[in-house]
Tab-separated table of C-alpha atoms and ligand atoms in Angstrom:
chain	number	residue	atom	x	y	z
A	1	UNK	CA	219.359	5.280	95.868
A	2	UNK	CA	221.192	1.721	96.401
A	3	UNK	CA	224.011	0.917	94.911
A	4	UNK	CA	225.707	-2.785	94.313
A	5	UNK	CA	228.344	-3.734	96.265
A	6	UNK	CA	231.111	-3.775	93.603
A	7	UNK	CA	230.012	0.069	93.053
A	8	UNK	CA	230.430	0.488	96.720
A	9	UNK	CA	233.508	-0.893	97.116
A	10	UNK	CA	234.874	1.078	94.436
A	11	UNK	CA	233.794	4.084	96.452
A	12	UNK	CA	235.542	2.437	99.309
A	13	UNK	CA	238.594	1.774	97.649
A	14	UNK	CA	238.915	5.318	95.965
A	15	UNK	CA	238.687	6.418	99.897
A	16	UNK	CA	242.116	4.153	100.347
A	17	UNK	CA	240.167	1.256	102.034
A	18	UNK	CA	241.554	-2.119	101.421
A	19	UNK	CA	239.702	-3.741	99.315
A	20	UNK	CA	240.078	-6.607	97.273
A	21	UNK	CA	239.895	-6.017	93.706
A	22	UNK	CA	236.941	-8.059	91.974
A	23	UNK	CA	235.863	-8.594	88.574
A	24	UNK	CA	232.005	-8.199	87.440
A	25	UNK	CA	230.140	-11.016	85.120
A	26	UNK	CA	227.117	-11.127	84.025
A	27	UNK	CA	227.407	-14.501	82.209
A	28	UNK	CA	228.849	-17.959	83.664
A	29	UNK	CA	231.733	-17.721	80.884
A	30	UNK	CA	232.441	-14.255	81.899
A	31	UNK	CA	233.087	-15.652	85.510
A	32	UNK	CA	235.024	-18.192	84.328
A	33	UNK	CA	237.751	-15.941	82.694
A	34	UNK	CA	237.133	-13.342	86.039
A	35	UNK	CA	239.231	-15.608	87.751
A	36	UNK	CA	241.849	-16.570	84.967
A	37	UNK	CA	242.355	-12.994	85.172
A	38	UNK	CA	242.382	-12.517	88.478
A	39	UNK	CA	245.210	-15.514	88.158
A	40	UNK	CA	244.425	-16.692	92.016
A	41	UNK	CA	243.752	-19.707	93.400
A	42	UNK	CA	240.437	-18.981	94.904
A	43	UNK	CA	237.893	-17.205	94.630
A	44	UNK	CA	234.143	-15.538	95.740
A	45	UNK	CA	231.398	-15.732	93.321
A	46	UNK	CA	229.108	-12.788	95.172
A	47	UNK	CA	225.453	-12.241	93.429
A	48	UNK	CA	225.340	-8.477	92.589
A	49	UNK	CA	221.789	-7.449	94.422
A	50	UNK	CA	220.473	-4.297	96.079
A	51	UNK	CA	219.380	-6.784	99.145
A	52	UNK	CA	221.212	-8.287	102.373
A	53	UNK	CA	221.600	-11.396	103.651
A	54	UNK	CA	222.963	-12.946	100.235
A	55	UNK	CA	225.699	-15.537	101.924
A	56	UNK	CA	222.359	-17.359	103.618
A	57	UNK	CA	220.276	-17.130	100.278
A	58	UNK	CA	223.029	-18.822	98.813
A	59	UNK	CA	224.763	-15.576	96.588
A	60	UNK	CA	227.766	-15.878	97.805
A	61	UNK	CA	230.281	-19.117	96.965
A	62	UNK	CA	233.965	-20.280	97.287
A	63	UNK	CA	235.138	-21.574	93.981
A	64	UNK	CA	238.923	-23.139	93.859
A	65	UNK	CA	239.149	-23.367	90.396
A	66	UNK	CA	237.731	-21.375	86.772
A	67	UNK	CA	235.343	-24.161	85.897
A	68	UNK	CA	233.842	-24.366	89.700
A	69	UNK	CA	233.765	-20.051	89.364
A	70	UNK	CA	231.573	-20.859	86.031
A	71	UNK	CA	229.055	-23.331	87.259
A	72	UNK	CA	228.407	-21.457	90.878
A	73	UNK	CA	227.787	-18.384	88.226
A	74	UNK	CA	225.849	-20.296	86.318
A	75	UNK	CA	223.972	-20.996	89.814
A	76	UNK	CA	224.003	-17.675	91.152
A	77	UNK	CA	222.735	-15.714	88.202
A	78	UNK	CA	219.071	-16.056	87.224
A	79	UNK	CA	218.196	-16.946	91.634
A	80	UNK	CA	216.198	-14.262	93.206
A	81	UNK	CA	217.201	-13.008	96.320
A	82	UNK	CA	214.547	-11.144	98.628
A	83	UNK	CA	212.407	-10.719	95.441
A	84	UNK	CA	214.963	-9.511	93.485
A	85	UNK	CA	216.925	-11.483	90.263
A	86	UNK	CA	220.705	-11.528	89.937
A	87	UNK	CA	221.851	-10.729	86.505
A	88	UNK	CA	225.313	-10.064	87.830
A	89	UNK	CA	228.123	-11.353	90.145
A	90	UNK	CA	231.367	-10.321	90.820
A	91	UNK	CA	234.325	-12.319	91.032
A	92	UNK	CA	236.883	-11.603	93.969
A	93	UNK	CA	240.102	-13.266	95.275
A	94	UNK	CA	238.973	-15.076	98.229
A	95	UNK	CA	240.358	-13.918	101.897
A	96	UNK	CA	241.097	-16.033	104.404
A	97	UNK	CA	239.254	-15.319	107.457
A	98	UNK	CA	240.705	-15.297	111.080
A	99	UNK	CA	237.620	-13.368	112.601
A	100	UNK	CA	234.710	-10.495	111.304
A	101	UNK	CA	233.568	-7.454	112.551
A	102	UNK	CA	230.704	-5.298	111.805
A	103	UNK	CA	231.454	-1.907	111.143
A	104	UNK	CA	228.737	1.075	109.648
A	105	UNK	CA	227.898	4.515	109.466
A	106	UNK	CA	224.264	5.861	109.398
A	107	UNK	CA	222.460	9.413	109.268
A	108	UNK	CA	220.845	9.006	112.543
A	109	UNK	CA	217.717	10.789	112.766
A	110	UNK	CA	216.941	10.585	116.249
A	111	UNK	CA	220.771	12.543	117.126
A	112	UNK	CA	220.230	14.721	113.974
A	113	UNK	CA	224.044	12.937	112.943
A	114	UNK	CA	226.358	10.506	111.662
A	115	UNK	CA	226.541	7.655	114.155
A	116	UNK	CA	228.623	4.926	113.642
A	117	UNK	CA	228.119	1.475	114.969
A	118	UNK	CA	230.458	-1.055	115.315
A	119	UNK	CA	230.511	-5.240	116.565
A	120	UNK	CA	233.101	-7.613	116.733
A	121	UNK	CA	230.154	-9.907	116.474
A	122	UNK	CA	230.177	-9.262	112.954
A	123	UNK	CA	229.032	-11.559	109.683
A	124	UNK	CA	226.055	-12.591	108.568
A	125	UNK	CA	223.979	-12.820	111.879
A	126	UNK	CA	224.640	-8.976	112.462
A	127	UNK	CA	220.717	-8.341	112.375
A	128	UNK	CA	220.152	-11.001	114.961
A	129	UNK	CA	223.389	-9.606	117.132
A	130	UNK	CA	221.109	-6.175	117.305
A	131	UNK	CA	217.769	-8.259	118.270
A	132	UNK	CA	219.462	-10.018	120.918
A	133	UNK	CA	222.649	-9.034	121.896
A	134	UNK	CA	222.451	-5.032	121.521
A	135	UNK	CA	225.333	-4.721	124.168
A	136	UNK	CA	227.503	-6.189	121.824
A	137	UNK	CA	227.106	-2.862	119.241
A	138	UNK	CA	229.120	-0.161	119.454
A	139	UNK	CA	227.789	3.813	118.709
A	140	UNK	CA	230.039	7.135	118.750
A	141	UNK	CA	228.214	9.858	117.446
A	142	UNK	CA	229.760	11.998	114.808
A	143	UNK	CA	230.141	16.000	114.727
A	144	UNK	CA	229.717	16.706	111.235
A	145	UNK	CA	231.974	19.528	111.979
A	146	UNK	CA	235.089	17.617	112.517
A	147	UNK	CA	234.360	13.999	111.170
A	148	UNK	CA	235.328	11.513	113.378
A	149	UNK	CA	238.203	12.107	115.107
A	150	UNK	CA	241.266	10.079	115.433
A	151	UNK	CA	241.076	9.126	118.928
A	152	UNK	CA	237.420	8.214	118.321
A	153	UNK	CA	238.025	5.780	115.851
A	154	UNK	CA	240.639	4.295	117.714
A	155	UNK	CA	238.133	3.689	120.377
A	156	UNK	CA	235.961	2.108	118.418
A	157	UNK	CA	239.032	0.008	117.152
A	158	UNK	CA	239.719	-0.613	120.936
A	159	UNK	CA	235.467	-2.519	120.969
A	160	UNK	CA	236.753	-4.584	118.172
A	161	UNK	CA	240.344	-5.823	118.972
A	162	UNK	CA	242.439	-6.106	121.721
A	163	UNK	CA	245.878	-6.199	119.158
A	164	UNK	CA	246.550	-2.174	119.144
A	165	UNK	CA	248.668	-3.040	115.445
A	166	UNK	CA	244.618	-4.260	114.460
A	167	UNK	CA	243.389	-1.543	116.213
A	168	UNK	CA	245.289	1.371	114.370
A	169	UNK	CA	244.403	-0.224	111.093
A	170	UNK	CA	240.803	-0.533	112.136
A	171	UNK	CA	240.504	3.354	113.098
A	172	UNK	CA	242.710	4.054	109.218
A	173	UNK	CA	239.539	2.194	107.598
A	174	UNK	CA	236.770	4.158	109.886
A	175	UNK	CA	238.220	7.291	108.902
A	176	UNK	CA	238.127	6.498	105.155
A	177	UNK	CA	234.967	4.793	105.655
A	178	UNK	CA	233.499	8.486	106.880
A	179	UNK	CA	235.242	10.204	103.981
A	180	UNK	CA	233.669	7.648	101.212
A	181	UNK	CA	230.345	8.136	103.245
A	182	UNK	CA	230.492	11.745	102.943
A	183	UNK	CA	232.270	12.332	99.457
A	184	UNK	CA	229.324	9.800	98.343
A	185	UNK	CA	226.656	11.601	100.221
A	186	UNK	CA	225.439	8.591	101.509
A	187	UNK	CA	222.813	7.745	104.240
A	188	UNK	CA	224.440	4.310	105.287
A	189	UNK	CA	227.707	2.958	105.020
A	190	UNK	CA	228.503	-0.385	106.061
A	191	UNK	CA	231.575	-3.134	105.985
A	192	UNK	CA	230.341	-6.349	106.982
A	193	UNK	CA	232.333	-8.118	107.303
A	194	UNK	CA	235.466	-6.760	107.855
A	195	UNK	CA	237.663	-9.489	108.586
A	196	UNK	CA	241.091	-9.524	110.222
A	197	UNK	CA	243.353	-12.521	107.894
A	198	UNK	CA	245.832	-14.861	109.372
A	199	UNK	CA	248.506	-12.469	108.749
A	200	UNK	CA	246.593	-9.917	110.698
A	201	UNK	CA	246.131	-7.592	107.856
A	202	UNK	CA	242.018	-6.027	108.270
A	203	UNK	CA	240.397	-6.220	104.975
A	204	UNK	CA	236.876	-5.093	104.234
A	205	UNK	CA	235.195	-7.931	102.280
A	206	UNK	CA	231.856	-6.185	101.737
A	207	UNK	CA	230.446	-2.954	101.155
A	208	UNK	CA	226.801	-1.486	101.288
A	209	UNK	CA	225.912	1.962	100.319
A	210	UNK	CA	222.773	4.000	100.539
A	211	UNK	CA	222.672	7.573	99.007
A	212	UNK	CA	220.841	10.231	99.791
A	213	UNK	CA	218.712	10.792	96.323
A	214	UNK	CA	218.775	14.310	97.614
A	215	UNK	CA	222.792	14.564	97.446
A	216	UNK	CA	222.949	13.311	93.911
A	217	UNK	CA	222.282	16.320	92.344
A	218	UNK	CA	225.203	17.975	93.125
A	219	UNK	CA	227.605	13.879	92.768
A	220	UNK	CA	226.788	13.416	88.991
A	221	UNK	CA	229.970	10.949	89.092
A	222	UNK	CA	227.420	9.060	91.976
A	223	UNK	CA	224.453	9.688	90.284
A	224	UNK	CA	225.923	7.371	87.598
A	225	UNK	CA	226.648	4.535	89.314
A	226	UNK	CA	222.114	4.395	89.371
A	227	UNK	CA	221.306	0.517	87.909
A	228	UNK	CA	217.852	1.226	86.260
A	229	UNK	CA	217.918	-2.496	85.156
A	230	UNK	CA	217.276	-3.827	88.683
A	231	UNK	CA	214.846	-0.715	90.116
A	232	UNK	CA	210.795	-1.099	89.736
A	233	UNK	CA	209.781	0.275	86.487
A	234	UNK	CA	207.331	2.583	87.803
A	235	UNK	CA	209.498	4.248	90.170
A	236	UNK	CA	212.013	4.958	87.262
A	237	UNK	CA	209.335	6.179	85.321
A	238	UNK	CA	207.946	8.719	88.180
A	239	UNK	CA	211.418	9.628	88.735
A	240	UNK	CA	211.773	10.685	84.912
A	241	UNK	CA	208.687	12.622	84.851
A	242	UNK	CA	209.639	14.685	88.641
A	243	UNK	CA	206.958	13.076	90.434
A	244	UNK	CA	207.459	11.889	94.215
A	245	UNK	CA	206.018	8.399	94.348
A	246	UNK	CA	206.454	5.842	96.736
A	247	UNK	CA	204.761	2.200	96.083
A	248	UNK	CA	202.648	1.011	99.085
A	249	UNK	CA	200.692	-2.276	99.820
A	250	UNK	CA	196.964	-1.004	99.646
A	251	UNK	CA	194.631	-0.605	96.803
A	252	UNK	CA	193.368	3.163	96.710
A	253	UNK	CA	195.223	4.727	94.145
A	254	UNK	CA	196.223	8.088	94.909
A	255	UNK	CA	197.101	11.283	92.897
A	256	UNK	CA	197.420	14.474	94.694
A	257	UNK	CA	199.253	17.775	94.429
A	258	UNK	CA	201.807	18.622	97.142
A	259	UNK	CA	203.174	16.498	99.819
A	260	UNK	CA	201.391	17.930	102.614
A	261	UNK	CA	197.871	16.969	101.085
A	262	UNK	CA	199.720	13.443	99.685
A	263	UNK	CA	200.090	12.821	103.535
A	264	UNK	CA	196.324	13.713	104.425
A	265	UNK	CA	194.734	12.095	101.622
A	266	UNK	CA	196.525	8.810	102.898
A	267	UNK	CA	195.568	9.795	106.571
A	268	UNK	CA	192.310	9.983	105.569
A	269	UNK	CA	192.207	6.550	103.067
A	270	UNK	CA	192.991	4.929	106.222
A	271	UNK	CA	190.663	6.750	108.593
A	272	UNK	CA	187.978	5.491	106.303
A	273	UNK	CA	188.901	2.022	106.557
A	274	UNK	CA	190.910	1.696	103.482
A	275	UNK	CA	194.664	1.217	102.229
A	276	UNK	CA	196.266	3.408	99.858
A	277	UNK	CA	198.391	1.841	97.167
A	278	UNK	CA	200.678	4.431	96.677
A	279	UNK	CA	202.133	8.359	98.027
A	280	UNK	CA	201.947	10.325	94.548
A	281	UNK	CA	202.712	14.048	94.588
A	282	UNK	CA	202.634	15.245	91.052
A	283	UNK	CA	203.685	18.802	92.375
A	284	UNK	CA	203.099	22.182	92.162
A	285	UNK	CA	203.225	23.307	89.001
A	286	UNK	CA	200.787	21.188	86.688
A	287	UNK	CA	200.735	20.082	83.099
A	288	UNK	CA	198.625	17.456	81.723
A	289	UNK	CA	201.571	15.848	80.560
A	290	UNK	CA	202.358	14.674	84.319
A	291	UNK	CA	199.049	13.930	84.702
A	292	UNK	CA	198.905	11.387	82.336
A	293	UNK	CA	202.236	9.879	83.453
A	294	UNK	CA	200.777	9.609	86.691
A	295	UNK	CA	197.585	7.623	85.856
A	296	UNK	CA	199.888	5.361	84.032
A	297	UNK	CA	202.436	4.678	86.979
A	298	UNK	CA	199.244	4.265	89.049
A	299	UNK	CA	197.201	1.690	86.541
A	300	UNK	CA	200.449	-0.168	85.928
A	301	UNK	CA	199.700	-1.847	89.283
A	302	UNK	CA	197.393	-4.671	89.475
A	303	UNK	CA	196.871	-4.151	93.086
A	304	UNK	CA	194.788	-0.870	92.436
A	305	UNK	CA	190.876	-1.744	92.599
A	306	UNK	CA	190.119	2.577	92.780
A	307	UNK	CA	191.896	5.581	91.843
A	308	UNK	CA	191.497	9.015	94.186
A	309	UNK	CA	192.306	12.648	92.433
A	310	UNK	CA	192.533	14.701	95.241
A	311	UNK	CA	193.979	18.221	93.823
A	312	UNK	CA	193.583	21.296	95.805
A	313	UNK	CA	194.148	24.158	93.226
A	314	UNK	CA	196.815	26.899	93.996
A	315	UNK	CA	199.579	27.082	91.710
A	316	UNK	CA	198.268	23.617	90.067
A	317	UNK	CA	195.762	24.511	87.822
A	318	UNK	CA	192.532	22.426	88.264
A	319	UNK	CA	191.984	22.688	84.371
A	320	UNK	CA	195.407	21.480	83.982
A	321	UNK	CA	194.689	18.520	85.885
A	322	UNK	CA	191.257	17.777	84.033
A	323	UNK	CA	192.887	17.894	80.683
A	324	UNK	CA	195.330	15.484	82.232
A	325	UNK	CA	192.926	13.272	83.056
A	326	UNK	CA	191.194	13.518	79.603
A	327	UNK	CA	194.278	13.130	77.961
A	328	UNK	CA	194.802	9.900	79.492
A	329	UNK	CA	191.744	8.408	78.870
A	330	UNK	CA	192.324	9.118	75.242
A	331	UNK	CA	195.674	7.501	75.229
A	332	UNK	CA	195.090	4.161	77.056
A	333	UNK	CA	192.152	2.321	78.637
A	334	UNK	CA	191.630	4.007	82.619
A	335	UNK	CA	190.100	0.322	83.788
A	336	UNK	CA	189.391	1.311	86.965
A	337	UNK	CA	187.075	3.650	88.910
A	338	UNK	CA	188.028	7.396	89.319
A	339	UNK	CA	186.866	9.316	92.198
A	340	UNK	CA	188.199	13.148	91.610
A	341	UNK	CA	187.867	15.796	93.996
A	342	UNK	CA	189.264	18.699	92.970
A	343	UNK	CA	188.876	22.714	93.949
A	344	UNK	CA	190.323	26.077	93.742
A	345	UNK	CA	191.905	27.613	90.946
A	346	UNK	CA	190.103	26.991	87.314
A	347	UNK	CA	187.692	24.910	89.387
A	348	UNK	CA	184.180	25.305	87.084
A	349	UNK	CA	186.641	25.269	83.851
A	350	UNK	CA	188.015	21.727	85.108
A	351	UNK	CA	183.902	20.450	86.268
A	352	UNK	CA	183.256	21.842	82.202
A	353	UNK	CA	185.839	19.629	80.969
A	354	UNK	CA	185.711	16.588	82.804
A	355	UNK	CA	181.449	17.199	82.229
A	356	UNK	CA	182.384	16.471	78.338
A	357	UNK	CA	183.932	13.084	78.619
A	358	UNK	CA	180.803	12.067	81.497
A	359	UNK	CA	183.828	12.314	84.611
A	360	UNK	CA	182.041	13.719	87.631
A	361	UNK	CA	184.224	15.565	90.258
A	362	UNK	CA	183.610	16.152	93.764
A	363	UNK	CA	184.208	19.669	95.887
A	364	UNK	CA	184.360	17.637	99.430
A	365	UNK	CA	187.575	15.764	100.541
A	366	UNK	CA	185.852	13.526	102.708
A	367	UNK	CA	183.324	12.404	100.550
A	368	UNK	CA	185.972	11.873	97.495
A	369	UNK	CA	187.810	9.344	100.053
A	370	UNK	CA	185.176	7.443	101.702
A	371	UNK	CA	183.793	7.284	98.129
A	372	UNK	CA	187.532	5.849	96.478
A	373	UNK	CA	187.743	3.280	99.444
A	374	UNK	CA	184.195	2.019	98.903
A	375	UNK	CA	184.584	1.779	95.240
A	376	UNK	CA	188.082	-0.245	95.978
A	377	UNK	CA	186.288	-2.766	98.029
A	378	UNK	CA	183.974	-3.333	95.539
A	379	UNK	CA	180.964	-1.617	97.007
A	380	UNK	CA	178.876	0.723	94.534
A	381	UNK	CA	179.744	4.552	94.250
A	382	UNK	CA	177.432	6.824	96.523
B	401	LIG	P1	225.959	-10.771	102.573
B	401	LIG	O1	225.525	-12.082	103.171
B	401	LIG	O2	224.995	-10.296	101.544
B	401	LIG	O3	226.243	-9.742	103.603
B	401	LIG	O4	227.332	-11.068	101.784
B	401	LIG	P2	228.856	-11.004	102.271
B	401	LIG	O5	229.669	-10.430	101.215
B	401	LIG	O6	228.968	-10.349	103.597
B	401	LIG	O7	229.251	-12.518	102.410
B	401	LIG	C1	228.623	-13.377	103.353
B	401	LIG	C2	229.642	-14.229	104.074
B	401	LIG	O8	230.425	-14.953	103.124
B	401	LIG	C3	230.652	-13.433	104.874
B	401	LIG	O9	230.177	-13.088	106.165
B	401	LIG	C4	231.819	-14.383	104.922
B	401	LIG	O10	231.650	-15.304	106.007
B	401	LIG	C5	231.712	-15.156	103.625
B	401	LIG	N1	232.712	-14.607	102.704
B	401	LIG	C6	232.619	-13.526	101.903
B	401	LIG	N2	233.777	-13.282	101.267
B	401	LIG	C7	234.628	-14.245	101.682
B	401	LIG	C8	236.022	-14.529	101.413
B	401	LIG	O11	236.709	-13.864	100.646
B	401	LIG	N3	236.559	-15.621	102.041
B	401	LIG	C9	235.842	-16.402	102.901
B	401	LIG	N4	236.444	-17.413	103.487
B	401	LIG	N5	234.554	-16.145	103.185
B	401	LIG	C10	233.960	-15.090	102.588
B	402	LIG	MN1	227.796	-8.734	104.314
């Protein structure tokens, strides 16, 4: 799950890192009286996105005085940013910047464990630092054990400053920044960029958070902070019904029970030449109910030219799925081609009832795909 930045620098904050306090608006006038509140001279106007790489899109703006703070609102809300429309900025006392650093935390697959990474090459270019400078990154590996240690923070502290006073606050804000990333139950973490000011005070100007959907569960508090508004539709909606989808680029449709066979199916959509459009696992148990909800999530993109049921009956009930796929027809128009292959369990009661609304099924997984991916590029079924 992402969260915005002024969510994740609340979580920062409640972790005691310094952070300035902002205001969120999701009009121009509400920006406006964001900074007569925030009674400073200057101010950031920051568009409130779930991408990166905002300050080059143009999100993020210096205003010096209320009206300036309104019209850069008035600028920054509405603009899309990587695809995605800002209906919200937030308004934050502006810091002056003597130099940033790039500090972030990760669940690293390949060490099976927090690593963090840190740059004093930090700021908007971090991406390109990575590309073409790696030796300029920092990593220390975590033990999830002990967190990171004290004099491994101040090491990292020691790759970003040569002031020690700099350095001890850096390793303070690593330490919190490890405690927000595990309270939260986050995957990533990141501060970029954390700046040192004039006064030599370091002060985390942005935050990024990524949770782990599968901590949320038990963080009800983080679960909270989800933004609906600004996620795809049908995702919410899959997520609502307990169905694992993920949206892809292709244009076979898939529907198929369990993750394992989710992960063949698309195997095999590509084997035969095609590209499926989506992962869908509508589970183990069945109910036509989740069916239907799944035909829907999968019609509702335009990209689809076939649709492939591929259910292999165990627990799932092949009659469950037929009536599902009845039940759907019945509700809305199914405007594209099906191709269902389905066996095991309630097999010949599913063929009986997919027989009485003229829906064939196949028995043969191979078939059923090279079939779908035919249909999808127009061709004629087999
Ligand atoms: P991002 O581009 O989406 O990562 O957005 P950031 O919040 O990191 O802002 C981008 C850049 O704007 C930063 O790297 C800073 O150079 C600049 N910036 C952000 N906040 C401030 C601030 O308070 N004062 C000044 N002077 N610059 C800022
Ligand atoms: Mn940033």
């Amino acid at each position: 799950m992402n969260i915005h930045e002024y969510q994740a620098r609340e979580l920062l904050a409640r972790a005691g890192v310094a952070v300035p306090p902002g205001v969120v608006a999701a009009t121009p006038q509400e920006a406006r009286r964001a900074m007569e509140r925030l009674g400073v001279p200057k101010v950031v106007v920051k568009a409130q996105v779930h991408a990166g790489g905002r300050g080059k899109a143009g999100g993020v703006k210096l205003a010096d005085s209320p009206e300036q703070a309104e019209r850069l609102a008035g600028q920054i809300l509405g603009m899309k940013i990587k695809g995605l429309t800002v209906t919200k900025v937030l308004v934050v006392p502006a810091t002056d910047i003597a130099s940033e650093a790039y500090v972030g935390v990760i669940v690293d697959r390949a060490s099976h464990a927090p690593v963090f990474m840190v740059s004093p090459a930090g700021g908007i270019d971090i991406e390109e630092v990575a590309a073409k400078t790696p030796e300029k990154i920092f990593k220390q590996t975590v033990d999830a054990r002990y967190g990171l240690l004290p004099h491994q923070a101040m090491a990292l502290g020691f790759k970003l400053y040569g002031d020690v006073a700099l350095v001890r606050q850096a390793a303070g804000i690593l330490q919190k920044l490890y405690r927000a990333f595990v309270d939260a139950g986050a995957s990533l973490a990141e501060i970029n960029p954390l700046v040192v000011t004039p006064k030599g005070e370091v002060v985390a100007l942005d935050a990024k958070m990524n949770i782990d959907d599968n901590e949320l569960e038990r963080r009800p508090a983080v679960a909270a902070l989800r933004d609906v508004a600004v996620e795809d539709p049908s995702e919410v909606m899959a997520r609502e019904a307990n169905l694992t989808y993920v949206k892809l680029d292709g244009n076979v449709g898939c529907c198929v029970n369990g993750a394992g066979l989710a992960m063949a199916t698309m195997d095999l959509v590509k084997y035969y030449g095609g590209e499926p459009a989506n992962f869908l696992d509508i589970g183990g148990s069945s109910n036509p109910e989740k069916v239907v909800t799944a035909l829907k999530i999968i019609t509702s993109d335009p990209k689809v030219k076939a649709i492939l049921f591929n259910i292999f009956g165990g627990i799932t009930r092949c009659d469950d799925v037929a009536n599902g796929i009845v039940a759907a027809t019945r509700q809305f128009k199914v405007d594209r081609p099906l191709v269902i292959r389905l066996t095991g369990t309630n097999e010949k009661e599913a063929l009986r009832i997919l027989d009485g609304v003229g829906l064939k099924a196949l028995t043969d997984m191979d078939a059923a795909v090279e079939q779908a991916v035919k249909l999808a590029k127009g061709g004629a079924a087999a």
